[in-house]
Amino acid sequence: MIRYPDGREYKNSQTKKTYNKKGSEANRGMNLEDDINASNEWYRDQDVCVITKRPTPINIVKVDYSKGARITDAYFEKQSTTDYNGVYKGRYIDFEAKNTKSRTSFPFANIELHQIEHLERVLRHGGIAFFIIEFELKDEVYLIDAKYIIERYRNGPKKSLSYEEIKEKGILVERSYNPRLKYMDAVEKIYFSE
């Protein structure tokens, strides 16, 4: 069992190799992270880009060796930075994936300060930084540039971004058979079309 430093149990969905399974309405409610992971696998297999999920550092406390080496107790060592990073067309990419059950806004409470600070460093060094935000109840996913979210997070009048604002400033990410989320189309449009 893995625990947070405050003792709460950490639960994680298992990522499966499913990018080639037939998409259907029944699969639409799948976890955003699973969709991104499957998309990244497809992008890698097609040699489009190399984007990987960044592992969260853990400190192992107890291991059960009776059935192989199985971690039975651990805790997160420190805060992670963002969810994903990699390379596309020679440029470093770093992004955070978030979802919300709200129909009207994305609350900044979903973003940790250390994630904002990390993305600011990425931008200072010329990398590409963005957020992928899913509105679960609307079944819509948007890619929005980190510069905009950072500015609003630090200086905005509200502690959230409205759905309309994200729709206006971001790009709707198309869902498809392969890849599940065509977020690299949005990356291409925002960062490489000139």
PDB file of C-alpha atoms in Angstrom:
ATOM      1  CA  MET A   1       0.000   0.000   0.000  1.00  0.00           C
ATOM      2  CA  ILE A   2       1.318   3.456  -0.925  1.00  0.00           C
ATOM      3  CA  ARG A   3       0.467   6.382   1.340  1.00  0.00           C
ATOM      4  CA  TYR A   4       0.726  10.160   1.202  1.00  0.00           C
ATOM      5  CA  PRO A   5       2.932  11.767   3.886  1.00  0.00           C
ATOM      6  CA  ASP A   6      -0.210  12.537   5.928  1.00  0.00           C
ATOM      7  CA  GLY A   7      -1.114   8.816   6.033  1.00  0.00           C
ATOM      8  CA  ARG A   8      -3.935   8.803   3.450  1.00  0.00           C
ATOM      9  CA  GLU A   9      -3.953   5.824   1.100  1.00  0.00           C
ATOM     10  CA  TYR A  10      -2.968   6.473  -2.519  1.00  0.00           C
ATOM     11  CA  LYS A  11      -5.184   4.839  -5.128  1.00  0.00           C
ATOM     12  CA  ASN A  12      -4.119   4.754  -8.753  1.00  0.00           C
ATOM     13  CA  SER A  13      -5.915   3.436 -11.806  1.00  0.00           C
ATOM     14  CA  GLN A  14      -4.004   0.832 -13.738  1.00  0.00           C
ATOM     15  CA  THR A  15      -2.873   1.999 -17.148  1.00  0.00           C
ATOM     16  CA  LYS A  16      -3.614  -0.548 -19.827  1.00  0.00           C
ATOM     17  CA  LYS A  17      -2.347  -0.917 -23.389  1.00  0.00           C
ATOM     18  CA  THR A  18      -5.640  -0.112 -25.058  1.00  0.00           C
ATOM     19  CA  TYR A  19      -4.943   2.350 -27.842  1.00  0.00           C
ATOM     20  CA  ASN A  20      -5.993  -0.168 -30.460  1.00  0.00           C
ATOM     21  CA  LYS A  21      -9.316  -1.123 -28.858  1.00  0.00           C
ATOM     22  CA  LYS A  22     -12.436  -0.013 -30.653  1.00  0.00           C
ATOM     23  CA  GLY A  23     -13.695   3.307 -29.306  1.00  0.00           C
ATOM     24  CA  SER A  24     -17.337   3.555 -28.314  1.00  0.00           C
ATOM     25  CA  GLU A  25     -19.711   5.733 -26.342  1.00  0.00           C
ATOM     26  CA  ALA A  26     -19.317   3.257 -23.467  1.00  0.00           C
ATOM     27  CA  ASN A  27     -15.579   4.025 -23.318  1.00  0.00           C
ATOM     28  CA  ARG A  28     -16.040   7.808 -23.295  1.00  0.00           C
ATOM     29  CA  GLY A  29     -16.044   8.009 -19.506  1.00  0.00           C
ATOM     30  CA  MET A  30     -12.565   6.504 -19.262  1.00  0.00           C
ATOM     31  CA  ASN A  31      -9.962   8.248 -17.193  1.00  0.00           C
ATOM     32  CA  LEU A  32      -8.236  11.231 -18.834  1.00  0.00           C
ATOM     33  CA  GLU A  33      -4.861   9.847 -17.828  1.00  0.00           C
ATOM     34  CA  ASP A  34      -5.628   6.502 -19.511  1.00  0.00           C
ATOM     35  CA  ASP A  35      -6.633   8.341 -22.689  1.00  0.00           C
ATOM     36  CA  ILE A  36      -3.439  10.407 -22.707  1.00  0.00           C
ATOM     37  CA  ASN A  37      -1.261   7.365 -21.959  1.00  0.00           C
ATOM     38  CA  ALA A  38      -2.881   5.391 -24.785  1.00  0.00           C
ATOM     39  CA  SER A  39      -2.493   8.375 -27.128  1.00  0.00           C
ATOM     40  CA  ASN A  40       1.168   8.763 -26.163  1.00  0.00           C
ATOM     41  CA  GLU A  41       1.758   5.089 -26.879  1.00  0.00           C
ATOM     42  CA  TRP A  42       0.133   5.444 -30.296  1.00  0.00           C
ATOM     43  CA  TYR A  43       2.132   8.625 -31.051  1.00  0.00           C
ATOM     44  CA  ARG A  44       5.336   6.810 -30.045  1.00  0.00           C
ATOM     45  CA  ASP A  45       4.497   3.737 -32.147  1.00  0.00           C
ATOM     46  CA  GLN A  46       3.808   6.009 -35.140  1.00  0.00           C
ATOM     47  CA  ASP A  47       7.094   7.879 -34.447  1.00  0.00           C
ATOM     48  CA  VAL A  48       5.265  11.210 -34.112  1.00  0.00           C
ATOM     49  CA  CYS A  49       6.791  12.200 -30.764  1.00  0.00           C
ATOM     50  CA  VAL A  50       8.078  10.812 -27.485  1.00  0.00           C
ATOM     51  CA  ILE A  51       5.919  11.877 -24.539  1.00  0.00           C
ATOM     52  CA  THR A  52       5.998   9.954 -21.272  1.00  0.00           C
ATOM     53  CA  LYS A  53       4.211  10.042 -17.954  1.00  0.00           C
ATOM     54  CA  ARG A  54       6.546  11.305 -15.279  1.00  0.00           C
ATOM     55  CA  PRO A  55       6.723   8.883 -12.339  1.00  0.00           C
ATOM     56  CA  THR A  56       5.983  10.159  -8.851  1.00  0.00           C
ATOM     57  CA  PRO A  57       8.964   9.548  -6.531  1.00  0.00           C
ATOM     58  CA  ILE A  58       8.117   7.216  -3.652  1.00  0.00           C
ATOM     59  CA  ASN A  59       9.987   6.014  -0.584  1.00  0.00           C
ATOM     60  CA  ILE A  60       9.535   2.279  -0.019  1.00  0.00           C
ATOM     61  CA  VAL A  61       8.993   1.340   3.616  1.00  0.00           C
ATOM     62  CA  LYS A  62       8.064  -2.346   3.473  1.00  0.00           C
ATOM     63  CA  VAL A  63       8.422  -5.090   0.859  1.00  0.00           C
ATOM     64  CA  ASP A  64       6.830  -8.551   0.963  1.00  0.00           C
ATOM     65  CA  TYR A  65       9.245 -11.078  -0.560  1.00  0.00           C
ATOM     66  CA  SER A  66       7.023 -14.140   0.009  1.00  0.00           C
ATOM     67  CA  LYS A  67       5.549 -13.895  -3.530  1.00  0.00           C
ATOM     68  CA  GLY A  68       8.340 -12.066  -5.310  1.00  0.00           C
ATOM     69  CA  ALA A  69       9.121  -8.460  -4.445  1.00  0.00           C
ATOM     70  CA  ARG A  70       5.817  -6.714  -3.665  1.00  0.00           C
ATOM     71  CA  ILE A  71       5.703  -3.234  -2.111  1.00  0.00           C
ATOM     72  CA  THR A  72       3.280  -3.332   0.813  1.00  0.00           C
ATOM     73  CA  ASP A  73       3.932   0.099   2.341  1.00  0.00           C
ATOM     74  CA  ALA A  74       5.379   3.285   0.858  1.00  0.00           C
ATOM     75  CA  TYR A  75       4.872   7.046   0.826  1.00  0.00           C
ATOM     76  CA  PHE A  76       5.448   9.891  -1.593  1.00  0.00           C
ATOM     77  CA  GLU A  77       8.937  11.281  -1.087  1.00  0.00           C
ATOM     78  CA  LYS A  78       8.279  14.779  -2.423  1.00  0.00           C
ATOM     79  CA  GLN A  79       5.894  16.686  -4.627  1.00  0.00           C
ATOM     80  CA  SER A  80       6.074  15.788  -8.269  1.00  0.00           C
ATOM     81  CA  THR A  81       6.280  18.461 -10.959  1.00  0.00           C
ATOM     82  CA  THR A  82       3.857  17.883 -13.838  1.00  0.00           C
ATOM     83  CA  ASP A  83       2.283  14.788 -15.353  1.00  0.00           C
ATOM     84  CA  TYR A  84       3.966  14.508 -18.761  1.00  0.00           C
ATOM     85  CA  ASN A  85       7.067  15.557 -20.650  1.00  0.00           C
ATOM     86  CA  GLY A  86       8.882  14.705 -23.855  1.00  0.00           C
ATOM     87  CA  VAL A  87      10.009  15.878 -27.280  1.00  0.00           C
ATOM     88  CA  TYR A  88       8.176  16.837 -30.467  1.00  0.00           C
ATOM     89  CA  LYS A  89       9.947  18.196 -33.560  1.00  0.00           C
ATOM     90  CA  GLY A  90      13.065  18.946 -31.521  1.00  0.00           C
ATOM     91  CA  ARG A  91      11.214  20.952 -28.857  1.00  0.00           C
ATOM     92  CA  TYR A  92      10.838  20.026 -25.204  1.00  0.00           C
ATOM     93  CA  ILE A  93       7.204  19.641 -24.101  1.00  0.00           C
ATOM     94  CA  ASP A  94       5.900  19.632 -20.527  1.00  0.00           C
ATOM     95  CA  PHE A  95       2.262  19.544 -19.491  1.00  0.00           C
ATOM     96  CA  GLU A  96      -0.226  18.875 -16.755  1.00  0.00           C
ATOM     97  CA  ALA A  97      -3.524  17.016 -17.248  1.00  0.00           C
ATOM     98  CA  LYS A  98      -6.500  18.033 -15.114  1.00  0.00           C
ATOM     99  CA  ASN A  99     -10.187  17.278 -15.071  1.00  0.00           C
ATOM    100  CA  THR A 100     -13.220  18.835 -13.499  1.00  0.00           C
ATOM    101  CA  LYS A 101     -16.775  17.730 -12.872  1.00  0.00           C
ATOM    102  CA  SER A 102     -17.969  21.340 -13.059  1.00  0.00           C
ATOM    103  CA  ARG A 103     -19.945  22.340 -16.144  1.00  0.00           C
ATOM    104  CA  THR A 104     -19.137  26.034 -15.789  1.00  0.00           C
ATOM    105  CA  SER A 105     -15.532  26.466 -14.637  1.00  0.00           C
ATOM    106  CA  PHE A 106     -12.128  24.987 -13.914  1.00  0.00           C
ATOM    107  CA  PRO A 107     -11.047  25.843 -10.332  1.00  0.00           C
ATOM    108  CA  PHE A 108      -7.432  26.836  -9.696  1.00  0.00           C
ATOM    109  CA  ALA A 109      -7.610  24.739  -6.533  1.00  0.00           C
ATOM    110  CA  ASN A 110      -6.905  21.818  -8.921  1.00  0.00           C
ATOM    111  CA  ILE A 111      -3.437  23.257  -9.639  1.00  0.00           C
ATOM    112  CA  GLU A 112      -0.593  23.177  -7.122  1.00  0.00           C
ATOM    113  CA  LEU A 113       1.772  26.143  -6.836  1.00  0.00           C
ATOM    114  CA  HIS A 114       4.818  23.917  -7.449  1.00  0.00           C
ATOM    115  CA  GLN A 115       3.286  22.916 -10.818  1.00  0.00           C
ATOM    116  CA  ILE A 116       2.914  26.584 -11.813  1.00  0.00           C
ATOM    117  CA  GLU A 117       6.515  27.265 -10.756  1.00  0.00           C
ATOM    118  CA  HIS A 118       7.776  24.257 -12.714  1.00  0.00           C
ATOM    119  CA  LEU A 119       5.945  25.313 -15.891  1.00  0.00           C
ATOM    120  CA  GLU A 120       7.291  28.874 -15.493  1.00  0.00           C
ATOM    121  CA  ARG A 121      10.835  27.421 -15.467  1.00  0.00           C
ATOM    122  CA  VAL A 122      10.076  25.349 -18.578  1.00  0.00           C
ATOM    123  CA  LEU A 123       8.847  28.472 -20.384  1.00  0.00           C
ATOM    124  CA  ARG A 124      11.901  30.517 -19.296  1.00  0.00           C
ATOM    125  CA  HIS A 125      14.129  27.918 -20.942  1.00  0.00           C
ATOM    126  CA  GLY A 126      12.224  27.898 -24.232  1.00  0.00           C
ATOM    127  CA  GLY A 127      10.132  24.778 -23.716  1.00  0.00           C
ATOM    128  CA  ILE A 128       6.498  24.295 -24.654  1.00  0.00           C
ATOM    129  CA  ALA A 129       4.173  24.171 -21.654  1.00  0.00           C
ATOM    130  CA  PHE A 130       0.419  23.668 -21.530  1.00  0.00           C
ATOM    131  CA  PHE A 131      -2.509  22.149 -19.686  1.00  0.00           C
ATOM    132  CA  ILE A 132      -4.949  19.556 -20.931  1.00  0.00           C
ATOM    133  CA  ILE A 133      -8.261  20.134 -19.174  1.00  0.00           C
ATOM    134  CA  GLU A 134     -11.209  17.765 -19.333  1.00  0.00           C
ATOM    135  CA  PHE A 135     -14.758  18.836 -18.539  1.00  0.00           C
ATOM    136  CA  GLU A 136     -16.042  15.379 -17.597  1.00  0.00           C
ATOM    137  CA  LEU A 137     -19.760  16.192 -17.634  1.00  0.00           C
ATOM    138  CA  LYS A 138     -19.492  17.834 -21.043  1.00  0.00           C
ATOM    139  CA  ASP A 139     -17.199  15.102 -22.409  1.00  0.00           C
ATOM    140  CA  GLU A 140     -14.858  17.787 -23.764  1.00  0.00           C
ATOM    141  CA  VAL A 141     -11.084  18.101 -23.526  1.00  0.00           C
ATOM    142  CA  TYR A 142      -9.180  21.341 -24.166  1.00  0.00           C
ATOM    143  CA  LEU A 143      -5.515  22.159 -24.601  1.00  0.00           C
ATOM    144  CA  ILE A 144      -4.623  25.612 -23.278  1.00  0.00           C
ATOM    145  CA  ASP A 145      -1.242  27.328 -23.208  1.00  0.00           C
ATOM    146  CA  ALA A 146       0.409  27.438 -19.775  1.00  0.00           C
ATOM    147  CA  LYS A 147       1.301  31.138 -20.145  1.00  0.00           C
ATOM    148  CA  TYR A 148      -2.367  32.046 -20.097  1.00  0.00           C
ATOM    149  CA  ILE A 149      -3.212  29.865 -17.104  1.00  0.00           C
ATOM    150  CA  ILE A 150      -0.135  31.043 -15.173  1.00  0.00           C
ATOM    151  CA  GLU A 151      -1.060  34.692 -15.754  1.00  0.00           C
ATOM    152  CA  ARG A 152      -4.651  34.115 -14.612  1.00  0.00           C
ATOM    153  CA  TYR A 153      -3.533  31.932 -11.670  1.00  0.00           C
ATOM    154  CA  ARG A 154      -1.146  34.612 -10.427  1.00  0.00           C
ATOM    155  CA  ASN A 155      -3.049  37.804 -11.318  1.00  0.00           C
ATOM    156  CA  GLY A 156      -6.622  36.944 -12.249  1.00  0.00           C
ATOM    157  CA  PRO A 157      -9.629  38.389 -10.456  1.00  0.00           C
ATOM    158  CA  LYS A 158     -11.154  34.938  -9.852  1.00  0.00           C
ATOM    159  CA  LYS A 159      -9.878  31.649  -8.482  1.00  0.00           C
ATOM    160  CA  SER A 160     -11.045  29.778 -11.589  1.00  0.00           C
ATOM    161  CA  LEU A 161     -11.328  29.910 -15.367  1.00  0.00           C
ATOM    162  CA  SER A 162     -14.811  29.844 -16.816  1.00  0.00           C
ATOM    163  CA  TYR A 163     -15.751  27.134 -19.295  1.00  0.00           C
ATOM    164  CA  GLU A 164     -16.398  29.874 -21.875  1.00  0.00           C
ATOM    165  CA  GLU A 165     -12.922  31.336 -21.322  1.00  0.00           C
ATOM    166  CA  ILE A 166     -11.249  27.948 -21.759  1.00  0.00           C
ATOM    167  CA  LYS A 167     -13.351  27.322 -24.860  1.00  0.00           C
ATOM    168  CA  GLU A 168     -12.259  30.710 -26.264  1.00  0.00           C
ATOM    169  CA  LYS A 169      -8.552  30.595 -25.312  1.00  0.00           C
ATOM    170  CA  GLY A 170      -7.940  26.857 -25.683  1.00  0.00           C
ATOM    171  CA  ILE A 171      -8.361  24.362 -28.484  1.00  0.00           C
ATOM    172  CA  LEU A 172     -10.902  21.554 -28.333  1.00  0.00           C
ATOM    173  CA  VAL A 173      -9.018  18.246 -28.527  1.00  0.00           C
ATOM    174  CA  GLU A 174     -10.674  15.807 -30.891  1.00  0.00           C
ATOM    175  CA  ARG A 175     -11.383  12.281 -29.693  1.00  0.00           C
ATOM    176  CA  SER A 176     -10.769   9.512 -32.186  1.00  0.00           C
ATOM    177  CA  TYR A 177     -10.065   5.844 -32.645  1.00  0.00           C
ATOM    178  CA  ASN A 178      -6.287   6.281 -32.839  1.00  0.00           C
ATOM    179  CA  PRO A 179      -5.026   8.222 -31.039  1.00  0.00           C
ATOM    180  CA  ARG A 180      -7.777   8.489 -28.437  1.00  0.00           C
ATOM    181  CA  LEU A 181      -7.009  12.173 -27.883  1.00  0.00           C
ATOM    182  CA  LYS A 182      -5.532  14.013 -30.866  1.00  0.00           C
ATOM    183  CA  TYR A 183      -3.832  16.554 -28.643  1.00  0.00           C
ATOM    184  CA  MET A 184      -0.730  16.766 -30.837  1.00  0.00           C
ATOM    185  CA  ASP A 185      -2.934  18.343 -33.535  1.00  0.00           C
ATOM    186  CA  ALA A 186      -3.611  21.161 -31.056  1.00  0.00           C
ATOM    187  CA  VAL A 187       0.116  21.374 -30.193  1.00  0.00           C
ATOM    188  CA  GLU A 188       0.909  21.655 -33.900  1.00  0.00           C
ATOM    189  CA  LYS A 189      -1.698  24.388 -34.388  1.00  0.00           C
ATOM    190  CA  ILE A 190      -0.635  26.500 -31.369  1.00  0.00           C
ATOM    191  CA  TYR A 191       3.149  26.099 -31.400  1.00  0.00           C
ATOM    192  CA  PHE A 192       4.220  25.129 -34.928  1.00  0.00           C
ATOM    193  CA  SER A 193       1.847  26.881 -37.356  1.00  0.00           C
ATOM    194  CA  GLU A 194       3.349  30.138 -38.549  1.00  0.00           C
TER     195      GLU A 194
END
